[in-house]
C-alpha positions in Angstrom: 72.2 95.7 92.2 71.9 97.2 88.9 75.3 98.6 89.0 76.7 95.3 90.0 74.9 93.6 87.0 76.1 96.3 84.6 79.7 96.2 86.1 79.8 92.4 85.7 78.7 92.6 82.4 81.3 94.9 81.3 83.9 92.9 83.2 82.8 89.7 81.3 83.0 91.5 78.2 86.6 92.9 79.0 87.6 89.3 79.7 86.3 88.0 76.4 88.0 91.0 74.6 91.4 90.2 76.5 91.0 86.7 75.4 90.6 87.5 71.8 93.1 90.3 71.9 95.8 87.9 73.4 95.1 85.4 70.7 95.4 88.0 68.2 98.8 89.5 69.4 100.3 86.0 69.9 99.4 85.3 66.3 100.7 88.7 65.1 103.9 88.4 66.9 104.3 84.6 65.7 103.8 85.9 62.0 106.2 88.7 62.3 109.0 86.2 63.5 108.4 84.1 60.5 110.9 84.5 57.6 107.9 84.5 55.0 106.3 87.6 56.6 106.7 90.4 54.1 108.3 92.9 56.8 110.5 90.0 58.2 111.7 89.1 54.6 112.3 92.6 53.7 114.5 92.9 57.0 116.4 89.9 56.0 116.9 90.8 52.4 118.1 94.4 53.7 120.5 92.8 56.1 121.8 90.6 53.4 122.4 93.5 51.1 124.0 95.6 53.9 126.4 92.7 54.5 127.2 92.2 50.9 127.8 96.2 50.7 130.2 95.7 53.7 132.1 93.0 52.0 132.4 95.0 48.9 133.6 98.1 50.9 136.1 95.9 52.7 137.5 94.7 49.5 137.6 98.3 48.1 139.6 99.4 51.2 142.0 96.4 50.7 142.3 97.5 47.1 143.2 101.0 48.0 145.8 99.7 50.4 147.3 97.4 47.8 147.5 100.2 45.2 149.3 102.5 47.7 151.8 99.8 48.3 152.6 99.4 44.6 152.9 103.2 44.2 155.4 103.1 47.0 157.3 100.3 45.4 157.4 101.8 42.0 160.7 102.8 40.5 160.4 104.1 37.2 158.1 107.0 36.1 156.0 104.7 34.0 155.5 102.4 37.0 154.7 105.2 39.3 152.2 106.6 36.7 150.4 103.3 36.4 150.4 102.8 40.2 148.9 106.2 40.5 146.3 105.5 38.0 145.3 102.2 39.7 145.3 104.0 43.2 142.8 106.5 41.7 140.5 104.0 40.4 140.6 102.0 43.7 139.9 105.3 45.6 136.9 106.0 43.4 135.6 102.4 43.8 136.0 102.7 47.6 134.1 106.0 47.7 131.4 104.4 45.7 131.3 101.3 48.0 131.3 103.3 51.0 128.2 105.2 49.6 126.6 101.9 48.8 127.1 100.6 52.3 125.6 103.8 53.8 122.6 103.4 51.7 122.3 99.6 52.5 122.8 100.3 56.3 119.9 102.9 56.0 117.8 100.5 54.0 118.3 97.8 56.7 117.5 100.2 59.7 114.4 101.2 57.7 113.2 97.6 57.1 113.9 96.7 60.9 112.2 99.8 62.1 109.0 98.8 60.0 109.1 95.4 61.5 109.7 96.8 65.1 106.8 99.1 64.4 104.3 96.4 63.6 105.5 94.5 66.8 104.9 97.5 68.9 101.6 98.3 67.3 100.5 94.7 68.2 101.8 95.0 71.7 100.2 98.4 72.4 97.0 97.2 71.1 97.1 94.3 73.4 98.2 96.7 76.2 95.2 98.8 75.8 92.9 95.8 75.9 94.6 94.8 79.2 94.2 98.2 80.6 90.4 98.1 79.7 90.2 94.9 81.7 92.1 96.2 84.7 89.6 99.2 84.5 86.5 96.9 84.3 87.8 94.7 87.0 88.3 97.7 89.4 84.7 99.0 88.5 83.4 95.6 89.3 85.2 95.2 92.6 84.0 98.7 93.6 80.4 97.7 92.6 80.8 94.4 94.7 82.1 96.3 97.6 79.2 98.9 97.5 76.7 96.0 97.3 78.3 94.2 100.3 78.2 97.4 102.2 74.5 97.8 101.2 73.7 94.3 102.2 75.1 94.7 105.7 72.1 94.3 108.1 70.9 97.3 109.8 68.7 97.5 112.9 65.3 98.9 112.6 63.5 99.7 116.0 60.3 100.6 114.1 59.7 97.1 112.8 58.1 95.3 115.9 56.8 91.8 116.5 54.6 91.0 119.4 52.8 88.0 120.8 49.1 88.9 121.7 47.4 86.4 123.9 50.4 84.2 124.7 49.7 83.0 128.3 52.2 83.3 130.8 51.6 79.8 132.0 50.4 76.7 130.0 49.4 73.5 131.5 50.4 70.0 130.1 47.9 68.5 127.6 46.4 71.9 126.7 46.3 74.0 123.5 46.4 77.8 123.4 46.0 80.0 120.6 47.5 83.6 120.3 48.5 86.0 117.6 51.8 87.3 116.2 51.5 90.9 115.2 54.2 92.3 113.0 53.9 96.3 112.6 55.9 98.6 110.4 56.5 101.6 112.5 59.1 102.9 110.0 58.7 105.6 107.1 59.6 103.0 104.6 57.6 100.2 102.7 59.2 96.9 103.6 59.0 93.4 102.5 58.8 91.4 105.8 59.5 87.9 107.0 58.3 87.3 110.6 60.8 85.1 112.6 59.5 82.7 115.1 61.2 80.3 117.6 60.0 78.3 120.5 62.3 76.5 123.0 61.9 74.6 126.4 64.8 75.0 128.5 66.9 72.0 128.9 65.7 70.2 125.7 68.6 69.2 123.4 68.8 69.6 119.7 67.2 66.7 118.0 65.1 65.7 121.0 61.4 65.4 121.0 60.0 68.8 122.2 57.2 69.1 124.7 55.8 71.9 122.5 54.2 71.8 119.1 53.7 75.1 117.6 51.7 75.7 114.4 50.9 78.8 112.2 47.8 79.4 110.0 48.3 80.5 106.5 44.6 81.2 106.3 43.4 77.8 105.0 45.6 75.2 106.8 47.9 75.0 109.9 51.7 74.7 109.3 53.9 73.0 111.7 57.3 74.4 112.8 60.2 72.0 113.0 61.1 73.1 116.4 64.8 72.7 115.6 65.6 76.2 114.4 64.0 79.8 114.0 61.6 79.8 111.0 60.5 82.6 108.6 56.6 82.3 108.1 53.9 84.3 106.5 56.0 86.4 104.0 54.6 89.9 103.6 55.6 91.3 100.3 54.4 94.9 100.8 54.1 96.3 104.3 53.5 100.2 104.1 54.4 102.5 107.0 51.9 102.2 109.7 50.5 98.9 108.6 50.6 95.7 110.7 49.9 92.1 109.8 48.6 89.3 112.0 49.5 85.6 112.0 47.4 83.1 114.0 49.4 80.6 116.0 48.5 77.8 118.2 50.6 75.8 120.8 50.0 72.3 122.1 51.9 71.1 125.2 52.6 67.4 125.7 50.5 65.9 128.4 53.6 64.5 129.9 55.2 67.9 130.6 56.3 68.7 134.0 57.4 72.2 135.5 59.6 73.7 132.8 60.7 77.1 131.8 60.1 78.0 128.0 60.6 81.0 125.9 59.5 82.3 122.5 61.6 84.7 120.3 59.8 86.9 117.8 61.2 89.3 115.3 60.9 90.6 111.7 63.5 90.4 109.1 62.8 92.7 106.2 64.3 94.6 103.0 63.5 97.7 101.2 64.6 99.2 97.9 67.7 100.4 99.5 68.8 97.7 101.9 68.1 94.0 101.3 68.8 93.1 105.0 66.7 94.9 107.8 66.5 93.4 111.2 63.6 94.4 113.3 63.4 94.4 117.0 63.5 90.9 118.7 61.2 90.2 121.6 61.6 87.4 124.1 58.5 86.0 125.9 59.2 83.7 128.9 56.5 81.4 130.0 56.1 78.3 132.2 54.9 74.8 131.5 52.9 73.3 134.3 51.9 69.7 134.9 48.3 68.6 133.9 45.7 70.1 136.2 47.7 72.9 137.5 46.0 76.2 137.9 47.3 79.1 135.7 45.1 81.8 137.0 45.7 84.7 137.4 49.0 84.6 135.5 47.6 86.5 132.4 49.8 86.9 129.3 53.4 86.7 128.9 55.1 90.0 128.9 57.6 90.9 126.1 61.1 91.5 127.0 64.5 92.3 125.5 66.3 89.3 124.3 69.6 88.1 125.8 72.8 88.8 124.0 72.8 85.2 122.8 69.2 85.3 121.6 69.8 88.3 119.3 72.9 87.1 117.5 71.5 87.3 114.0 72.6 85.5 111.9 75.1 82.7 112.9 74.5 82.2 116.7 74.8 78.7 118.1 72.0 76.2 117.8 69.7 75.2 120.5 71.3 72.3 122.6 74.9 73.3 121.7 75.6 75.3 124.8 74.2 78.7 123.9 70.7 80.3 123.3 69.3 80.0 119.8 69.9 81.9 116.7 67.3 84.1 115.5 68.0 83.6 111.8 69.7 80.3 111.3 69.1 77.0 110.0 65.9 76.2 108.0 64.1 79.2 106.6 60.5 78.6 105.7 59.0 81.5 103.5 55.2 81.0 102.8 52.1 82.9 102.1 50.7 84.7 105.1 47.2 85.9 105.7 47.7 89.2 104.2 49.7 89.3 101.1 50.9 86.9 98.5 54.6 86.1 98.5 56.5 87.4 95.7 60.1 87.6 96.9 62.1 90.6 97.8 65.6 91.6 98.2 68.1 88.5 97.6 71.6 88.3 96.6 73.1 89.1 93.2 74.1 86.0 91.5 77.8 86.0 90.5 78.4 85.0 87.1 81.6 83.5 88.0 83.6 84.8 85.1 87.2 84.2 85.8 89.8 86.5 84.4 91.8 84.8 81.6 94.9 86.7 82.2 97.7 86.7 79.6 100.5 84.2 80.3 103.6 85.4 81.9 105.5 84.7 78.6 103.2 86.8 76.6 103.1 89.6 79.2 106.9 89.5 79.1 107.3 89.5 75.4 104.8 92.6 75.1 106.7 94.4 77.8 110.0 93.8 75.9 108.5 94.9 72.7 107.0 98.0 74.2 110.3 98.8 76.0 112.1 98.4 72.7 109.8 100.9 71.1 110.1 103.2 73.9 114.0 103.4 74.1 114.7 103.7 70.6 115.3 102.0 67.3 117.9 99.2 66.8 121.2 100.2 65.8 122.3 99.6 62.1 123.8 96.0 61.7 127.4 95.8 62.3 129.1 94.2 59.3 132.5 92.8 59.3 134.4 91.1 56.5 
């Protein structure tokens, strides 16, 4: 459980970090798209300078072409000399304009590279946060899976529950006392909840039962509701080799006729390694007889193995629903027994319920595009046309 708690905490922290990281990258990308951001403003200014340099170069190219045309059209030597001078000046201006355009294009590319780098840095930072969240989620799922596997109920034949003194025949109107003895025959210290259920064949769920069974907590008698199996007399610590006795008594309604009845006894437990341990279940069949019937020499009811329906723990059908009872269903009463105070044992880890605040698709796509742009290379210099 400690591992689950730690994994849950790490996951919650990663979710919070992802939420903050998403807000940060959204704000950063929005700011970088604003014309007032220094990097965006620099890129805009550089693009403008590159465009102007392109216009100047285009004008210089035209001036060279015009000068060549005038040189070709010159007739006199003086006209040719003047045309040659103009052409030389135009070619010098063109060379200077070409150099200026190259420098302007380089400055524009540099400005856009800085802007792209800022976008990529923001996206990569968020991507790392997402990866941390994915890692925390995977760790949490692994811890949850491990806990679920640990919580799968295991059978423990060494944990036994026996009825001592339960008669095989009980007459109507009578009361009999007996003892439930739970023994830890395992090598582990267990926290044990004895499980008890009594049922008269043919009685439907919700009907008044012919049996009234009670157990003693050491000072008072506690009644079973009779509808479902119940945990009683919680034993917080039962060391190997120890046993615990719980006194019970059963009253049979005076109107009872011949009927078959049975008791199911078991021990549900937990230890430091597995919070769900199922001990052996025993079934005791006994008979109800009309008032005045002789019970001797019937003796005590003998323990037997439960039927398949009896031992479906948990989740078997309820009595009166067409199947034998569940041995661990319905209401579960955990109270102090005659041996040890109840302090609780085992239990489920409470999920914090933190939901994953994943990035919206739009943001994820934007980050992917930004990272992709950074991965495949820089933008080409702007193409300037006159």
